[in-house]
Amino acid sequence: MNKDDFPILQETIYGKPLVYLDNAATTQKPAQVLEAITYAYTHFNANIHRGVHHLSQIATKAHEDARAKVAEWLHADNPNCIIFTKGTTDSLNMLAFSFGEAHIYEGDEIIIGMQEHHSNIVPWQMLCERKKAKLRVVPLREDLSLDIEAYKQLFNSHTRLVSIAHVSNVLGIVNPIDEIIAFAHQNHVPVCIDAAQSAPHMPLDVQALDCDFLALSAHKAYGPTGLGILYGKEELLKELPPAEGGGEMIEHVSFEKTTFNTLPYKFEAGTPNYIGSYAFAKAIEYLEAIGMKRIYAYETELTRYAEQQLSQIPGVHIYAKGLPKQGVISFNVGNIHPYDVGMLLDKQGIAVRTGHHCAEPLINYLKIPGTVRLSLALYNTKEDIDRFIAALRKAITILT
Ligand code: PMP
């Protein structure tokens, strides 16, 4: 794991070396990814799939190779299960619309968790409003983990889908998705996993997990912005209608009737982000060269170290303290507003996020204005944590 692979990490902020701890929002990009973007625009930029000309064929191959790379990374059984989207939000909206059109009727129920990001709440809520269906929310236990017994109680004959985050972007808690999926399947209910915060940080095997759908964002996994993945089991995707109409997703168009393309193109209306997909494949190659298992082990230890160091500071309240976390820790200091802490950390070159982290229902449940959140990536080190801790101590001295 090498910081030098990430040019932006050499930047200084207010004259101080940057310590970037806002990786749950977006990760920085290794040089390979940055170079891939320039290379693609310089050497083979051409619109894909439609062109007989040379550049278009190279660009098409790069895009389809990238799809195969993502499939291999996620252990999907074939590349047709991989749909390129704009990001996790787009993937979940696409699924909510498409699944909703095919399978949701008045009185049906969709289960989500209390700790979801807005993008795993609002699309389902909008679907429920459209179809007069009902959103059911899994409550949290006192320790802020998902209440799995309560989850099981939510199932009834109207339950049609479960959509749950693998790792909470606020609390860092890793949800027991094996158990969540197994129970849903016992009840013949499919499960969508929001893997925005897990895919970049741990090995994922969609076939072993047996999840039916999975969403992630390339930009949180060292890839470019504006690209995401919706994975779905092929037999399930096949029976869903397209979510958007336009070029690429059609077989034939007439004013009387349009027939749709096969998977995965049926879900990819318009010119796709083929430069992004090419660059994302380079990000995945970078991750694979290190090894997802190694990244997972390294970040787990770093998270444990950060929580341990943080818990030694008087007045710091860590949310979900002691629970197994992956790369994300939320905290507050006494009654100090999280924004003030974040601002004073920033002045010392430390980038963290403050606020509701797009999870307002969770923050309201906790009855707080927000949290300070540090989130780790493979390039962070114990020295980063030590600098963060020293800066936090200084901020607290100023604020109290
Ligand atoms: N789900 C989770 C758990 C997230 O952390 C995020 C991003 N913070 C999203 C969904 C949305 O991702 P994007 O903004 O890339 O679509």
Short mmCIF file of C-alpha atoms and ligand atoms in Angstrom, two decimals:
data_model
loop_
_atom_site.label_atom_id
_atom_site.label_comp_id
_atom_site.label_asym_id
_atom_site.label_seq_id
_atom_site.Cartn_x
_atom_site.Cartn_y
_atom_site.Cartn_z
CA MET A 1 0.00 0.00 0.00
CA ASN A 2 1.68 3.11 -1.21
CA LYS A 3 0.61 6.70 -0.69
CA ASP A 4 2.90 7.78 -3.50
CA ASP A 5 0.57 6.08 -5.99
CA PHE A 6 -1.98 8.84 -5.26
CA PRO A 7 -0.73 12.19 -6.55
CA ILE A 8 -3.32 14.28 -4.69
CA LEU A 9 -2.04 13.01 -1.35
CA GLN A 10 1.11 15.06 -1.91
CA GLU A 11 -0.97 18.27 -1.72
CA THR A 12 -0.73 20.62 1.20
CA ILE A 13 -3.75 22.26 2.79
CA TYR A 14 -3.15 25.64 4.48
CA GLY A 15 0.52 24.74 4.24
CA LYS A 16 0.03 21.43 6.07
CA PRO A 17 0.34 17.98 4.51
CA LEU A 18 -3.08 16.61 3.63
CA VAL A 19 -4.52 13.84 5.79
CA TYR A 20 -7.51 12.64 3.82
CA LEU A 21 -10.06 10.89 6.02
CA ASP A 22 -13.21 11.46 3.96
CA ASN A 23 -13.03 8.27 1.94
CA ALA A 24 -16.63 7.22 2.51
CA ALA A 25 -17.62 10.32 0.52
CA THR A 26 -15.13 9.61 -2.24
CA THR A 27 -11.69 8.03 -2.54
CA GLN A 28 -8.64 9.50 -4.21
CA LYS A 29 -7.36 8.01 -7.47
CA PRO A 30 -4.09 6.23 -8.13
CA ALA A 31 -1.92 7.48 -11.00
CA GLN A 32 -2.91 4.44 -13.09
CA VAL A 33 -6.54 5.60 -13.07
CA LEU A 34 -5.66 9.23 -13.83
CA GLU A 35 -3.40 8.14 -16.66
CA ALA A 36 -6.05 5.79 -18.04
CA ILE A 37 -8.49 8.69 -18.42
CA THR A 38 -5.96 10.76 -20.37
CA TYR A 39 -4.88 7.71 -22.38
CA ALA A 40 -8.42 6.83 -23.40
CA TYR A 41 -9.30 10.36 -24.50
CA THR A 42 -5.96 10.65 -26.26
CA HIS A 43 -5.92 7.31 -28.08
CA PHE A 44 -9.33 5.78 -28.58
CA ASN A 45 -12.12 8.20 -27.83
CA ALA A 46 -15.09 7.28 -30.04
CA ASN A 47 -18.70 6.44 -29.29
CA ILE A 48 -19.08 2.74 -28.66
CA HIS A 49 -21.21 -0.13 -30.02
CA ARG A 50 -22.46 1.78 -33.06
CA GLY A 51 -19.30 2.39 -35.04
CA VAL A 52 -17.67 0.19 -37.63
CA HIS A 53 -14.59 2.38 -37.55
CA HIS A 54 -11.40 1.40 -35.79
CA LEU A 55 -11.53 3.75 -32.81
CA SER A 56 -15.11 2.85 -32.04
CA GLN A 57 -14.18 -0.81 -32.02
CA ILE A 58 -11.29 -0.22 -29.63
CA ALA A 59 -13.49 1.87 -27.33
CA THR A 60 -16.23 -0.80 -27.45
CA LYS A 61 -13.76 -3.53 -26.56
CA ALA A 62 -12.35 -1.45 -23.68
CA HIS A 63 -15.87 -0.90 -22.30
CA GLU A 64 -16.84 -4.57 -22.59
CA ASP A 65 -13.50 -5.71 -21.15
CA ALA A 66 -14.19 -3.40 -18.21
CA ARG A 67 -17.58 -5.05 -17.73
CA ALA A 68 -15.88 -8.44 -17.67
CA LYS A 69 -13.34 -7.10 -15.16
CA VAL A 70 -16.10 -5.89 -12.84
CA ALA A 71 -17.87 -9.26 -13.18
CA GLU A 72 -14.66 -11.07 -12.25
CA TRP A 73 -14.00 -8.70 -9.32
CA LEU A 74 -17.47 -9.30 -7.88
CA HIS A 75 -17.43 -12.99 -8.83
CA ALA A 76 -20.58 -12.57 -10.92
CA ASP A 77 -21.23 -15.61 -13.08
CA ASN A 78 -21.14 -13.58 -16.28
CA PRO A 79 -20.72 -9.98 -17.54
CA ASN A 80 -24.39 -9.72 -18.58
CA CYS A 81 -25.20 -9.40 -14.88
CA ILE A 82 -23.20 -6.14 -14.73
CA ILE A 83 -25.03 -2.95 -15.68
CA PHE A 84 -23.10 0.28 -15.88
CA THR A 85 -24.92 3.15 -14.18
CA LYS A 86 -23.96 6.62 -12.93
CA GLY A 87 -23.38 5.47 -9.35
CA THR A 88 -25.03 3.73 -6.42
CA THR A 89 -27.85 6.27 -6.35
CA ASP A 90 -28.57 5.71 -10.02
CA SER A 91 -28.37 1.92 -9.61
CA LEU A 92 -30.90 1.97 -6.76
CA ASN A 93 -33.25 4.34 -8.58
CA MET A 94 -33.05 2.19 -11.68
CA LEU A 95 -33.83 -0.94 -9.71
CA ALA A 96 -36.63 0.72 -7.74
CA PHE A 97 -38.31 1.87 -10.93
CA SER A 98 -37.81 -1.31 -12.90
CA PHE A 99 -38.52 -3.78 -10.10
CA GLY A 100 -41.45 -1.62 -9.09
CA GLU A 101 -42.97 -1.74 -12.56
CA ALA A 102 -42.61 -5.51 -12.69
CA HIS A 103 -43.45 -6.63 -9.19
CA ILE A 104 -44.90 -3.99 -6.86
CA TYR A 105 -48.64 -3.53 -6.40
CA GLU A 106 -50.88 -1.78 -3.89
CA GLY A 107 -50.38 -3.14 -0.39
CA ASP A 108 -46.97 -4.69 -1.10
CA GLU A 109 -44.10 -4.08 1.32
CA ILE A 110 -40.41 -3.27 0.94
CA ILE A 111 -37.98 -3.64 3.84
CA ILE A 112 -35.02 -1.30 4.41
CA GLY A 113 -32.84 -0.57 7.45
CA MET A 114 -32.96 2.35 9.86
CA GLN A 115 -29.37 3.32 9.03
CA GLU A 116 -29.73 3.57 5.24
CA HIS A 117 -28.24 6.32 3.14
CA HIS A 118 -30.91 8.52 1.51
CA SER A 119 -30.25 6.82 -1.80
CA ASN A 120 -31.42 3.53 -0.31
CA ILE A 121 -34.50 5.19 1.19
CA VAL A 122 -35.91 7.77 -1.19
CA PRO A 123 -36.14 5.65 -4.40
CA TRP A 124 -38.11 3.00 -2.47
CA GLN A 125 -40.25 5.65 -0.80
CA MET A 126 -41.04 7.17 -4.21
CA LEU A 127 -41.89 3.71 -5.52
CA CYS A 128 -44.17 3.08 -2.53
CA GLU A 129 -45.97 6.37 -3.16
CA ARG A 130 -46.39 5.54 -6.86
CA LYS A 131 -47.74 2.06 -6.20
CA LYS A 132 -49.46 2.62 -2.83
CA ALA A 133 -47.03 0.15 -1.29
CA LYS A 134 -45.50 0.31 2.19
CA LEU A 135 -41.95 0.91 3.37
CA ARG A 136 -41.03 -1.16 6.45
CA VAL A 137 -37.97 -0.15 8.45
CA VAL A 138 -35.77 -2.49 10.48
CA PRO A 139 -35.13 -0.80 13.85
CA LEU A 140 -31.79 -0.67 15.64
CA ARG A 141 -30.82 -2.34 18.88
CA GLU A 142 -29.55 -0.21 21.72
CA ASP A 143 -25.95 -0.73 20.54
CA LEU A 144 -27.05 0.68 17.12
CA SER A 145 -26.69 -2.62 15.26
CA LEU A 146 -29.62 -3.74 13.10
CA ASP A 147 -32.21 -5.63 15.11
CA ILE A 148 -32.21 -8.90 13.20
CA GLU A 149 -35.02 -10.41 15.27
CA ALA A 150 -37.18 -7.39 14.47
CA TYR A 151 -36.17 -7.74 10.80
CA LYS A 152 -37.50 -11.28 10.76
CA GLN A 153 -40.76 -10.13 12.35
CA LEU A 154 -41.33 -7.66 9.50
CA PHE A 155 -41.88 -10.42 6.93
CA ASN A 156 -45.40 -11.26 5.87
CA SER A 157 -47.19 -12.34 2.72
CA HIS A 158 -46.92 -8.78 1.30
CA THR A 159 -43.10 -8.55 1.53
CA ARG A 160 -41.64 -8.18 -1.97
CA LEU A 161 -38.05 -6.93 -1.55
CA VAL A 162 -35.35 -6.21 1.03
CA SER A 163 -32.77 -3.48 0.36
CA ILE A 164 -30.02 -3.12 2.97
CA ALA A 165 -26.62 -1.45 3.22
CA HIS A 166 -23.74 -3.84 3.68
CA VAL A 167 -21.72 -1.26 5.66
CA SER A 168 -23.32 1.82 7.21
CA ASN A 169 -21.80 5.02 5.85
CA VAL A 170 -22.40 6.73 9.23
CA LEU A 171 -21.66 4.04 11.80
CA GLY A 172 -19.30 1.78 9.86
CA ILE A 173 -21.19 -1.24 11.18
CA VAL A 174 -21.01 -4.29 8.94
CA ASN A 175 -24.52 -5.69 8.68
CA PRO A 176 -24.95 -9.49 8.80
CA ILE A 177 -26.01 -9.67 5.17
CA ASP A 178 -25.53 -13.46 4.98
CA GLU A 179 -28.22 -13.91 7.59
CA ILE A 180 -30.38 -11.14 6.10
CA ILE A 181 -30.25 -12.74 2.65
CA ALA A 182 -30.76 -16.29 3.89
CA PHE A 183 -33.87 -15.34 5.86
CA ALA A 184 -35.36 -13.34 2.98
CA HIS A 185 -34.78 -16.26 0.63
CA GLN A 186 -36.48 -18.66 3.03
CA ASN A 187 -39.45 -16.36 2.50
CA HIS A 188 -38.90 -16.22 -1.30
CA VAL A 189 -38.06 -12.51 -1.14
CA PRO A 190 -35.14 -11.10 -3.18
CA VAL A 191 -32.48 -8.90 -1.57
CA CYS A 192 -30.62 -5.86 -2.87
CA ILE A 193 -27.34 -4.96 -1.17
CA ASP A 194 -26.09 -1.36 -1.11
CA ALA A 195 -22.38 -2.12 -1.33
CA ALA A 196 -21.23 1.50 -1.72
CA GLN A 197 -19.20 1.26 1.51
CA SER A 198 -18.16 -2.39 1.34
CA ALA A 199 -17.08 -3.11 -2.24
CA PRO A 200 -13.96 -0.89 -2.02
CA HIS A 201 -12.86 -2.34 1.29
CA MET A 202 -13.47 -6.10 1.38
CA PRO A 203 -13.68 -9.07 -0.95
CA LEU A 204 -17.18 -9.50 -2.36
CA ASP A 205 -18.54 -12.61 -4.01
CA VAL A 206 -22.08 -12.04 -5.23
CA GLN A 207 -22.58 -15.72 -5.97
CA ALA A 208 -21.43 -16.86 -2.53
CA LEU A 209 -23.52 -14.12 -0.91
CA ASP A 210 -26.43 -15.11 -3.14
CA CYS A 211 -27.67 -11.51 -3.20
CA ASP A 212 -30.16 -10.83 -5.97
CA PHE A 213 -29.05 -7.26 -6.70
CA LEU A 214 -26.09 -5.16 -5.58
CA ALA A 215 -25.22 -1.50 -6.13
CA LEU A 216 -21.90 0.34 -5.89
CA SER A 217 -20.12 3.53 -6.98
CA ALA A 218 -16.80 3.52 -8.84
CA HIS A 219 -15.70 6.81 -7.27
CA LYS A 220 -15.73 5.27 -3.79
CA ALA A 221 -13.53 2.45 -5.10
CA TYR A 222 -10.61 4.52 -6.45
CA GLY A 223 -12.33 4.87 -9.83
CA PRO A 224 -13.79 7.88 -11.61
CA THR A 225 -16.98 9.77 -10.72
CA GLY A 226 -20.14 9.34 -12.76
CA LEU A 227 -19.93 5.57 -12.91
CA GLY A 228 -21.60 2.87 -10.88
CA ILE A 229 -22.65 -0.74 -11.06
CA LEU A 230 -25.95 -2.48 -10.70
CA TYR A 231 -25.41 -6.22 -10.41
CA GLY A 232 -28.40 -8.49 -10.74
CA LYS A 233 -28.93 -12.21 -11.14
CA GLU A 234 -29.40 -12.78 -14.83
CA GLU A 235 -32.76 -14.52 -14.55
CA LEU A 236 -34.12 -11.65 -12.44
CA LEU A 237 -32.75 -8.87 -14.66
CA LYS A 238 -34.17 -10.59 -17.72
CA GLU A 239 -37.71 -10.28 -16.45
CA LEU A 240 -37.43 -6.60 -15.46
CA PRO A 241 -38.46 -3.85 -17.88
CA PRO A 242 -35.95 -1.13 -18.82
CA ALA A 243 -35.95 1.90 -16.56
CA GLU A 244 -35.01 4.40 -19.28
CA GLY A 245 -35.61 4.61 -23.01
CA GLY A 246 -33.29 5.86 -25.74
CA GLY A 247 -30.43 4.71 -27.92
CA GLU A 248 -28.49 1.51 -27.15
CA MET A 249 -31.27 -0.10 -25.11
CA ILE A 250 -33.41 -0.96 -28.15
CA GLU A 251 -33.54 -3.79 -30.66
CA HIS A 252 -35.96 -2.13 -33.13
CA VAL A 253 -37.89 1.12 -32.96
CA SER A 254 -40.98 2.13 -34.85
CA PHE A 255 -43.66 4.63 -33.93
CA GLU A 256 -45.99 1.74 -33.26
CA LYS A 257 -43.73 -0.39 -31.09
CA THR A 258 -40.21 -0.65 -29.77
CA THR A 259 -38.51 -3.91 -28.90
CA PHE A 260 -35.71 -3.92 -26.39
CA ASN A 261 -32.11 -5.02 -26.53
CA THR A 262 -30.82 -7.99 -24.55
CA LEU A 263 -28.99 -7.79 -21.22
CA PRO A 264 -27.14 -5.74 -20.13
CA TYR A 265 -27.83 -3.13 -22.86
CA LYS A 266 -31.56 -3.07 -22.10
CA PHE A 267 -30.65 -1.05 -18.99
CA GLU A 268 -28.05 1.22 -20.57
CA ALA A 269 -29.90 3.90 -22.51
CA GLY A 270 -27.74 6.50 -24.24
CA THR A 271 -23.99 6.84 -24.62
CA PRO A 272 -22.42 5.12 -21.63
CA ASN A 273 -19.46 6.37 -19.63
CA TYR A 274 -16.98 4.25 -21.56
CA ILE A 275 -13.97 6.34 -20.50
CA GLY A 276 -15.09 5.89 -16.90
CA SER A 277 -15.53 2.13 -17.27
CA TYR A 278 -12.03 1.82 -18.78
CA ALA A 279 -10.55 3.83 -15.90
CA PHE A 280 -12.54 1.84 -13.34
CA ALA A 281 -11.09 -1.39 -14.71
CA LYS A 282 -7.65 0.09 -14.00
CA ALA A 283 -8.76 0.87 -10.42
CA ILE A 284 -9.90 -2.74 -10.00
CA GLU A 285 -6.58 -3.99 -11.38
CA TYR A 286 -4.86 -1.77 -8.82
CA LEU A 287 -6.98 -3.25 -6.00
CA GLU A 288 -6.43 -6.79 -7.22
CA ALA A 289 -2.67 -6.29 -7.38
CA ILE A 290 -2.73 -5.50 -3.65
CA GLY A 291 -5.43 -8.07 -2.92
CA MET A 292 -8.88 -7.38 -1.46
CA LYS A 293 -8.20 -9.70 1.49
CA ARG A 294 -5.06 -7.76 2.35
CA ILE A 295 -6.89 -4.43 2.01
CA TYR A 296 -9.64 -5.73 4.29
CA ALA A 297 -7.19 -6.92 6.94
CA TYR A 298 -5.16 -3.69 6.79
CA GLU A 299 -8.19 -1.38 7.03
CA THR A 300 -9.78 -3.47 9.79
CA GLU A 301 -6.67 -3.05 11.91
CA LEU A 302 -6.48 0.66 11.07
CA THR A 303 -10.14 1.15 12.04
CA ARG A 304 -9.53 -0.64 15.34
CA TYR A 305 -6.48 1.55 15.99
CA ALA A 306 -8.40 4.74 15.19
CA GLU A 307 -11.28 3.79 17.49
CA GLN A 308 -8.89 2.88 20.28
CA GLN A 309 -6.97 6.18 19.96
CA LEU A 310 -10.16 8.19 19.72
CA SER A 311 -11.71 6.57 22.77
CA GLN A 312 -8.79 7.81 24.89
CA ILE A 313 -9.78 11.45 24.39
CA PRO A 314 -12.00 12.70 27.24
CA GLY A 315 -15.43 13.89 26.09
CA VAL A 316 -15.40 11.96 22.80
CA HIS A 317 -18.52 9.89 22.22
CA ILE A 318 -18.08 7.20 19.57
CA TYR A 319 -21.28 5.87 18.02
CA ALA A 320 -21.62 2.07 17.98
CA LYS A 321 -18.42 1.90 20.01
CA GLY A 322 -16.86 -1.53 20.19
CA LEU A 323 -18.93 -3.02 17.36
CA PRO A 324 -17.02 -4.43 14.40
CA LYS A 325 -16.63 -1.60 11.92
CA GLN A 326 -15.20 -1.26 8.49
CA GLY A 327 -13.32 1.95 7.85
CA VAL A 328 -15.92 4.39 9.19
CA ILE A 329 -16.15 5.94 12.67
CA SER A 330 -18.64 8.60 13.74
CA PHE A 331 -18.23 10.62 16.90
CA ASN A 332 -19.06 13.83 18.70
CA VAL A 333 -17.19 15.78 21.36
CA GLY A 334 -19.40 16.78 24.31
CA ASN A 335 -21.90 19.36 23.14
CA ILE A 336 -19.59 20.89 20.54
CA HIS A 337 -21.25 21.15 17.14
CA PRO A 338 -19.67 18.64 14.71
CA TYR A 339 -19.22 21.41 12.16
CA ASP A 340 -16.93 23.36 14.51
CA VAL A 341 -14.77 20.28 15.08
CA GLY A 342 -14.60 19.59 11.34
CA MET A 343 -13.64 23.18 10.56
CA LEU A 344 -10.79 23.23 13.07
CA LEU A 345 -9.52 19.88 11.78
CA ASP A 346 -9.60 21.25 8.25
CA LYS A 347 -7.43 24.19 9.27
CA GLN A 348 -4.83 21.63 10.32
CA GLY A 349 -4.96 19.77 7.00
CA ILE A 350 -7.27 16.98 8.18
CA ALA A 351 -10.23 16.25 5.90
CA VAL A 352 -13.19 14.66 7.67
CA ARG A 353 -16.91 14.99 7.04
CA THR A 354 -19.47 16.48 9.39
CA GLY A 355 -23.26 16.55 9.29
CA HIS A 356 -26.01 14.01 8.67
CA HIS A 357 -24.06 12.07 6.00
CA CYS A 358 -27.22 11.68 3.88
CA ALA A 359 -28.77 9.53 6.60
CA GLU A 360 -31.17 11.97 8.26
CA PRO A 361 -33.51 9.31 9.71
CA LEU A 362 -30.59 7.76 11.61
CA ILE A 363 -29.29 11.13 12.80
CA ASN A 364 -32.80 12.12 13.95
CA TYR A 365 -33.13 8.80 15.73
CA LEU A 366 -29.89 9.56 17.57
CA LYS A 367 -31.30 13.03 18.43
CA ILE A 368 -28.12 14.81 17.42
CA PRO A 369 -27.36 17.54 14.86
CA GLY A 370 -24.88 15.28 13.09
CA THR A 371 -21.56 13.60 13.69
CA VAL A 372 -17.91 14.04 12.82
CA ARG A 373 -17.01 11.12 10.59
CA LEU A 374 -13.60 9.82 9.73
CA SER A 375 -13.45 7.22 6.99
CA LEU A 376 -10.40 5.27 5.91
CA ALA A 377 -8.93 3.96 2.71
CA LEU A 378 -6.03 1.70 1.82
CA TYR A 379 -3.57 4.61 1.62
CA ASN A 380 -4.21 5.81 5.18
CA THR A 381 -1.65 4.97 7.84
CA LYS A 382 -1.30 4.95 11.61
CA GLU A 383 0.63 8.20 11.22
CA ASP A 384 -2.49 9.72 9.60
CA ILE A 385 -4.53 8.62 12.60
CA ASP A 386 -1.93 10.03 15.01
CA ARG A 387 -1.98 13.38 13.19
CA PHE A 388 -5.76 13.37 13.26
CA ILE A 389 -5.79 12.62 17.00
CA ALA A 390 -3.27 15.40 17.74
CA ALA A 391 -5.28 17.85 15.62
CA LEU A 392 -8.50 16.82 17.36
CA ARG A 393 -6.96 17.36 20.79
CA LYS A 394 -5.91 20.84 19.68
CA ALA A 395 -9.38 21.58 18.28
CA ILE A 396 -10.98 20.51 21.55
CA THR A 397 -8.63 22.76 23.52
CA ILE A 398 -9.68 25.71 21.36
CA LEU A 399 -13.40 24.89 21.56
CA THR A 400 -13.68 24.27 25.30
N1 PMP B 1 -25.15 4.26 -0.20
C1 PMP B 1 -24.19 4.44 0.70
C2 PMP B 1 -24.08 3.49 1.86
C3 PMP B 1 -23.31 5.52 0.57
O1 PMP B 1 -22.35 5.70 1.47
C4 PMP B 1 -23.44 6.39 -0.54
C5 PMP B 1 -22.52 7.58 -0.72
N2 PMP B 1 -22.20 8.27 0.44
C6 PMP B 1 -24.44 6.13 -1.47
C7 PMP B 1 -25.27 5.06 -1.26
C8 PMP B 1 -24.63 7.01 -2.67
O2 PMP B 1 -23.55 6.91 -3.52
P1 PMP B 1 -23.42 7.90 -4.77
O3 PMP B 1 -23.56 9.29 -4.24
O4 PMP B 1 -22.06 7.60 -5.31
O5 PMP B 1 -24.50 7.54 -5.73
#
